[in-house]
Amino acid sequence: MIIVMKPENSKEATQKVADKIKDMGLKPVCMEGTERTVIAVIGDERLLEKLHLDGDPAIESVSPVLTPYKTVSREAHKADSIIDVGGVKIGGGFFGVIAGPCSVESRESFLETADAVKKYGANFLRGGAYKPRTSPYSFQGLGEEGLIILEEAYQKTGMPAISEVVEAVDVPVMEKHINAFQVGARNMQNFRLLQALGRAKKPVILKRGMAATLEELLLAAEYIVSEGNPSVILCERGIRTYETATRNTLDLNAVPYLKQHSHLPVIVDPSHGTGVRELVIPMSKAAIAAGADGIMVEVHHNPAEAMSDGAQSLFPHEFERLMTEIKGYLELEGKTLA
Ligand code: PEP
Ligand code: MN
């Protein structure tokens, strides 16, 4: 059930309604919009009838949400959500270009790549410190040392830093150093991890599982938002199909579908979506044309020596070309880099 408060209402009036809902044994999730506050009610909605909320003068409307995901649904929140990641916005016309190497490999190389992507116009940094590798013998990431490097890069460049979280126990240490969490494809349905991130205070970029449906992705986002963290960004990163020419099949249907059914920002990762460096620029353009709110792109100063995902990483000069070539597409879509 979705309760829309009247625009002129105070925080106290919203709190009163939320308290009434809690007293019935239901869970209210308050979402503050620019104009109106919306309360999503989780639990047996039949109990709500006893409260006769539609007679409350502070309330504009009460309506059921028909989708299985509630708080992230477009029905719950008509306007696009704008997420603030370390002081830079994504969504609702603000475009995010998240760039950096797959893994943080060393302080020097990371700072070098960070400077390059900043010079060419990226507004967020990426870099894995805890890497979920297919083989236990592959480079597993620098751990906390990597987080410290990410924090230094953020301080030096002013670009908020994003890094993948693989375990709930790492949430507190990561939150100290980075600006947003990334949940990787392999953990999209790690529900305990999602709940822990729901209790965290920083935004979450939630990547689609490689065999996950869009409904499963939206329900995974629901785990985070219903637990109390409204700042979720959805990420299409390609799915497994019978095609072997590319690492994954980038499902760009996901972008307009997710944007129609959810108010959350949707970004695209053409690096993992294709696995092929030469396909990253064309698919970035396609993502923007499909309505994406951002792209996440792997860039390495020397991809041949990258410790992970070199084949799909752009050289800095290719990233420069990407930034030049997407300008017109962004203009056409009315998107700006915050
Ligand atoms: C990554 O971003 O480096 C990564 C591991 O992505 P995914 O979870 O999409 O495979
Ligand atoms: Mn990678």
Coordinates of C-alpha atoms and ligand atoms in Angstrom, one line a residue:
M1 CA 0.0 0.0 0.0
I2 CA 1.2 3.5 -0.9
I3 CA 0.2 6.5 1.2
V4 CA 0.9 9.9 -0.5
M5 CA 1.1 12.8 2.0
K6 CA -0.3 16.2 1.0
P7 CA 2.6 18.5 -0.2
E8 CA 2.0 21.1 2.6
N9 CA 2.5 18.5 5.3
S10 CA 5.1 18.6 8.1
K11 CA 7.5 15.9 9.1
E12 CA 5.4 15.5 12.3
A13 CA 2.3 14.6 10.4
T14 CA 4.2 12.0 8.4
Q15 CA 5.6 10.6 11.6
K16 CA 2.2 10.4 13.2
V17 CA 0.9 8.3 10.2
A18 CA 4.0 6.1 10.3
D19 CA 3.5 5.5 14.1
K20 CA -0.1 4.5 13.5
I21 CA 1.1 2.0 10.9
K22 CA 3.8 0.6 13.2
D23 CA 1.2 0.2 16.0
M24 CA -0.8 -2.1 13.7
G25 CA 2.3 -4.3 13.4
L26 CA 3.1 -3.1 9.9
K27 CA 6.3 -1.6 8.6
P28 CA 6.3 2.0 7.2
V29 CA 9.0 3.0 4.8
C30 CA 9.1 6.8 4.3
M31 CA 10.4 8.2 1.1
E32 CA 10.9 12.0 1.0
G33 CA 10.4 13.5 -2.5
T34 CA 11.1 17.0 -3.6
E35 CA 7.3 17.8 -3.4
R36 CA 5.6 15.0 -1.5
T37 CA 6.4 12.4 1.1
V38 CA 5.3 8.9 0.3
I39 CA 4.9 6.1 2.8
A40 CA 5.1 2.5 1.6
V41 CA 3.5 0.0 3.9
I42 CA 5.0 -3.4 4.1
G43 CA 2.9 -6.3 5.6
D44 CA -0.6 -7.5 5.6
E45 CA -2.4 -4.6 4.0
R46 CA -5.9 -5.7 5.2
L47 CA -4.9 -4.5 8.7
L48 CA -4.7 -0.9 7.3
E49 CA -8.4 -0.8 6.6
K50 CA -9.0 -0.5 10.3
L51 CA -7.1 2.8 10.4
H52 CA -9.4 4.6 7.9
L53 CA -6.5 6.6 6.6
D54 CA -8.3 8.0 3.6
G55 CA -10.2 10.2 6.0
D56 CA -7.0 11.7 7.4
P57 CA -6.7 15.4 6.3
A58 CA -2.9 15.1 6.0
I59 CA -3.1 12.3 3.4
E60 CA -3.6 12.9 -0.3
S61 CA -4.2 9.3 -1.4
V62 CA -4.0 5.7 -0.4
S63 CA -3.6 3.1 -3.1
P64 CA -2.4 -0.5 -3.4
V65 CA 0.8 -1.4 -5.3
L66 CA 0.2 -4.2 -7.6
T67 CA 3.8 -5.2 -8.4
P68 CA 5.7 -7.6 -6.1
Y69 CA 8.3 -4.9 -5.5
K70 CA 6.8 -2.0 -3.6
T71 CA 9.1 0.8 -2.6
V72 CA 11.2 0.8 -5.8
S73 CA 8.1 0.7 -8.0
R74 CA 7.2 3.7 -10.2
E75 CA 3.7 3.4 -8.7
A76 CA 5.2 4.3 -5.3
H77 CA 7.1 7.3 -6.6
K78 CA 6.2 8.9 -9.9
A79 CA 9.3 11.2 -10.2
D80 CA 12.8 9.9 -11.1
S81 CA 14.9 9.4 -8.0
I82 CA 18.0 11.5 -7.9
I83 CA 20.8 9.8 -5.8
D84 CA 23.6 11.8 -4.2
V85 CA 26.8 9.9 -4.3
G86 CA 29.5 11.7 -2.3
G87 CA 28.1 15.1 -3.4
V88 CA 27.6 14.3 -7.1
K89 CA 24.1 13.4 -8.4
I90 CA 22.9 10.6 -10.6
G91 CA 19.3 10.3 -12.1
G92 CA 16.6 12.7 -13.1
G93 CA 18.7 14.3 -15.9
F94 CA 22.1 14.0 -14.1
F95 CA 24.4 11.6 -15.9
G96 CA 27.1 9.6 -14.2
V97 CA 30.3 8.4 -15.9
I98 CA 31.9 6.0 -13.5
A99 CA 35.4 5.1 -14.7
G100 CA 38.5 3.4 -13.5
P101 CA 40.3 0.0 -13.5
C102 CA 38.6 -3.3 -12.7
S103 CA 40.8 -3.7 -9.6
V104 CA 42.8 -1.3 -7.6
E105 CA 46.3 -2.7 -8.3
S106 CA 48.7 -0.2 -6.7
R107 CA 48.6 3.4 -5.3
E108 CA 50.6 4.8 -8.3
S109 CA 48.7 3.1 -11.0
F110 CA 45.3 3.9 -9.5
L111 CA 46.2 7.6 -9.0
E112 CA 47.5 7.8 -12.6
T113 CA 44.3 6.3 -14.0
A114 CA 42.2 8.5 -11.7
D115 CA 43.9 11.7 -13.0
A116 CA 43.5 10.6 -16.6
V117 CA 39.7 9.9 -16.3
K118 CA 39.2 13.1 -14.5
K119 CA 41.0 15.0 -17.2
Y120 CA 38.7 13.6 -19.8
G121 CA 35.5 14.3 -17.9
A122 CA 34.5 11.3 -15.7
N123 CA 32.6 12.3 -12.6
F124 CA 33.0 9.1 -10.5
L125 CA 35.8 6.6 -9.9
R126 CA 35.6 2.8 -9.7
G127 CA 38.1 0.2 -8.6
G128 CA 37.6 -3.2 -6.9
A129 CA 39.4 -3.8 -3.6
Y130 CA 37.6 -7.2 -2.9
K131 CA 37.4 -9.0 -6.2
P132 CA 35.0 -12.0 -6.7
R133 CA 37.2 -14.0 -9.1
T134 CA 36.1 -17.1 -10.9
S135 CA 39.4 -18.8 -10.0
P136 CA 40.8 -18.9 -6.5
Y137 CA 44.2 -18.5 -8.0
S138 CA 43.5 -15.1 -9.7
F139 CA 44.3 -11.8 -8.1
Q140 CA 41.8 -11.3 -5.3
G141 CA 42.2 -7.5 -4.7
L142 CA 44.2 -5.4 -2.1
G143 CA 41.4 -5.4 0.5
E144 CA 41.5 -2.5 3.0
E145 CA 44.7 -1.2 1.4
G146 CA 42.7 -0.7 -1.8
L147 CA 40.0 1.2 0.1
I148 CA 42.6 3.6 1.5
I149 CA 43.9 4.2 -2.1
L150 CA 40.3 4.9 -3.3
E151 CA 39.8 7.4 -0.4
E152 CA 43.0 9.2 -1.3
A153 CA 42.0 9.3 -5.0
Y154 CA 38.6 10.8 -4.0
Q155 CA 40.3 13.4 -1.8
K156 CA 42.8 14.3 -4.6
T157 CA 40.4 14.4 -7.5
G158 CA 37.0 15.2 -5.9
M159 CA 35.5 12.2 -7.8
P160 CA 33.4 10.0 -5.5
A161 CA 34.8 6.4 -5.3
I162 CA 32.7 3.3 -5.8
S163 CA 33.9 -0.3 -4.9
E164 CA 32.4 -3.7 -4.7
V165 CA 31.3 -5.3 -1.4
V166 CA 31.3 -9.1 -1.3
E167 CA 30.5 -9.8 2.4
A168 CA 28.3 -8.1 5.0
V169 CA 31.2 -8.1 7.5
D170 CA 33.1 -5.6 5.2
V171 CA 30.3 -3.0 5.2
P172 CA 31.5 -0.9 8.2
V173 CA 35.2 -0.7 7.0
M174 CA 34.1 0.1 3.4
E175 CA 31.7 2.7 4.5
K176 CA 34.6 4.5 6.3
H177 CA 36.6 4.8 3.0
I178 CA 34.4 4.9 0.0
N179 CA 31.4 6.9 -1.3
A180 CA 29.2 4.1 -2.6
F181 CA 29.0 0.3 -2.6
Q182 CA 28.8 -1.9 -5.7
V183 CA 27.0 -5.2 -5.4
G184 CA 28.4 -7.4 -8.2
A185 CA 26.4 -9.7 -10.5
R186 CA 27.5 -12.7 -8.4
N187 CA 26.0 -11.3 -5.3
M188 CA 22.7 -9.8 -6.6
Q189 CA 20.7 -12.4 -4.7
N190 CA 22.9 -12.5 -1.5
F191 CA 20.0 -11.4 0.6
R192 CA 21.8 -11.1 3.9
L193 CA 24.3 -8.8 2.1
L194 CA 21.5 -6.7 0.6
Q195 CA 19.9 -6.4 4.1
A196 CA 23.2 -5.2 5.6
L197 CA 23.4 -2.6 2.8
G198 CA 19.9 -1.6 3.6
R199 CA 21.1 -0.6 7.1
A200 CA 24.2 1.3 5.7
K201 CA 24.2 5.0 5.1
K202 CA 25.9 5.2 1.7
P203 CA 24.3 4.5 -1.8
V204 CA 24.4 1.1 -3.5
I205 CA 24.9 0.3 -7.1
L206 CA 23.2 -3.0 -7.6
K207 CA 24.3 -5.0 -10.7
R208 CA 22.0 -7.4 -12.4
G209 CA 22.9 -11.1 -11.8
M210 CA 24.1 -12.8 -15.0
A211 CA 21.0 -15.1 -15.0
A212 CA 18.6 -12.8 -13.2
T213 CA 15.3 -11.5 -14.6
L214 CA 14.4 -7.9 -14.2
E215 CA 11.8 -8.7 -11.6
E216 CA 14.4 -10.5 -9.6
L217 CA 16.7 -7.4 -9.9
L218 CA 13.9 -5.1 -8.7
L219 CA 13.1 -7.5 -5.8
A220 CA 16.8 -7.4 -4.9
A221 CA 16.6 -3.6 -4.8
E222 CA 13.5 -3.9 -2.7
Y223 CA 15.6 -5.8 0.0
I224 CA 17.9 -2.8 0.3
V225 CA 15.2 0.0 0.2
S226 CA 12.7 -1.8 2.5
E227 CA 15.5 -2.1 5.1
G228 CA 15.9 1.7 5.2
N229 CA 18.4 2.7 2.5
P230 CA 16.6 4.5 -0.3
S231 CA 19.7 5.3 -2.4
V232 CA 19.9 2.4 -4.9
I233 CA 21.1 2.7 -8.5
L234 CA 20.3 -0.3 -10.8
C235 CA 23.0 -1.5 -13.3
E236 CA 22.6 -3.6 -16.4
R237 CA 25.9 -5.4 -17.0
G238 CA 24.9 -8.1 -19.5
I239 CA 23.4 -11.6 -19.1
R240 CA 24.4 -15.1 -20.1
T241 CA 23.0 -16.3 -23.4
Y242 CA 24.1 -18.8 -26.1
E243 CA 26.2 -16.2 -27.8
T244 CA 29.9 -16.7 -27.2
A245 CA 31.4 -14.0 -29.4
T246 CA 31.0 -11.5 -26.5
R247 CA 31.5 -12.2 -22.8
N248 CA 27.9 -11.4 -22.1
T249 CA 24.9 -10.1 -24.0
L250 CA 24.2 -6.5 -23.0
D251 CA 20.4 -6.4 -22.5
L252 CA 19.5 -2.9 -23.4
N253 CA 15.8 -3.7 -23.2
A254 CA 16.4 -3.6 -19.4
V255 CA 17.0 0.2 -19.5
P256 CA 13.6 1.5 -20.7
Y257 CA 11.8 -1.4 -18.9
L258 CA 13.4 -0.6 -15.6
K259 CA 12.8 3.1 -16.0
Q260 CA 9.2 2.5 -16.8
H261 CA 8.6 0.2 -13.8
S262 CA 10.9 1.8 -11.2
H263 CA 11.9 5.4 -10.1
L264 CA 15.5 4.3 -9.4
P265 CA 18.3 5.5 -11.7
V266 CA 19.5 2.9 -14.2
I267 CA 23.1 2.7 -15.4
V268 CA 24.8 0.4 -17.9
D269 CA 28.2 -1.3 -17.8
P270 CA 29.3 -1.9 -21.4
S271 CA 32.7 -3.3 -20.3
H272 CA 31.3 -6.4 -18.6
G273 CA 28.3 -6.3 -20.9
T274 CA 30.5 -7.0 -23.9
G275 CA 33.9 -8.1 -22.6
V276 CA 35.4 -6.5 -25.7
R277 CA 37.2 -3.1 -25.7
E278 CA 36.2 -2.2 -29.2
L279 CA 32.5 -2.6 -28.4
V280 CA 32.5 -0.3 -25.3
I281 CA 32.1 3.0 -27.1
P282 CA 29.2 1.9 -29.5
M283 CA 27.3 0.3 -26.6
S284 CA 27.8 3.4 -24.4
K285 CA 26.1 5.4 -27.1
A286 CA 23.3 2.9 -27.3
A287 CA 22.9 2.9 -23.6
I288 CA 22.4 6.7 -23.6
A289 CA 20.0 6.5 -26.5
A290 CA 18.0 3.8 -24.5
G291 CA 17.7 6.3 -21.6
A292 CA 20.4 5.3 -19.2
D293 CA 21.3 7.6 -16.3
G294 CA 25.0 6.7 -16.4
I295 CA 27.7 4.3 -17.6
M296 CA 30.3 2.3 -15.7
V297 CA 33.4 1.9 -17.8
E298 CA 36.7 0.1 -17.1
V299 CA 39.8 2.1 -18.0
H300 CA 43.4 1.1 -17.4
H301 CA 46.7 2.9 -18.2
N302 CA 48.1 -0.3 -19.6
P303 CA 45.4 -2.9 -20.2
A304 CA 47.9 -5.5 -21.4
E305 CA 49.2 -5.6 -17.8
A306 CA 45.9 -5.3 -16.0
M307 CA 45.4 -7.9 -13.2
S308 CA 41.8 -8.3 -14.2
D309 CA 39.6 -7.6 -17.2
G310 CA 42.3 -6.1 -19.4
A311 CA 40.6 -7.2 -22.7
Q312 CA 37.6 -5.0 -21.9
S313 CA 39.5 -2.1 -20.4
L314 CA 39.8 1.1 -22.4
F315 CA 43.2 2.9 -22.8
P316 CA 43.0 6.4 -21.4
H317 CA 43.1 7.9 -25.0
E318 CA 40.1 5.7 -25.9
F319 CA 38.2 6.9 -22.8
E320 CA 38.9 10.5 -24.1
R321 CA 37.3 9.5 -27.4
L322 CA 34.4 8.0 -25.6
M323 CA 33.8 11.2 -23.7
T324 CA 34.0 13.3 -26.9
E325 CA 31.7 11.0 -28.8
I326 CA 28.9 10.7 -26.2
K327 CA 28.5 14.5 -25.9
G328 CA 26.0 14.8 -28.7
Y329 CA 24.0 11.8 -27.4
L330 CA 23.8 13.3 -23.9
E331 CA 22.6 16.6 -25.4
L332 CA 19.9 14.8 -27.4
E333 CA 18.7 13.1 -24.3
G334 CA 18.8 16.2 -22.2
K335 CA 21.4 14.8 -19.7
T336 CA 24.1 16.6 -18.0
L337 CA 27.2 15.6 -16.0
A338 CA 26.8 17.0 -12.4
Ligands
PEP1 C1 33.3 -5.5 -11.8 O1 32.6 -4.4 -11.9 O2 34.5 -5.5 -11.9 C2 32.6 -6.8 -11.7 C3 33.1 -7.8 -11.2 O3 31.4 -6.7 -12.3 P1 30.2 -7.8 -12.4 O4 29.8 -8.1 -11.0 O5 29.1 -7.1 -13.2 O6 30.7 -9.0 -13.0
MN2 MN 35.9 -6.1 -14.0

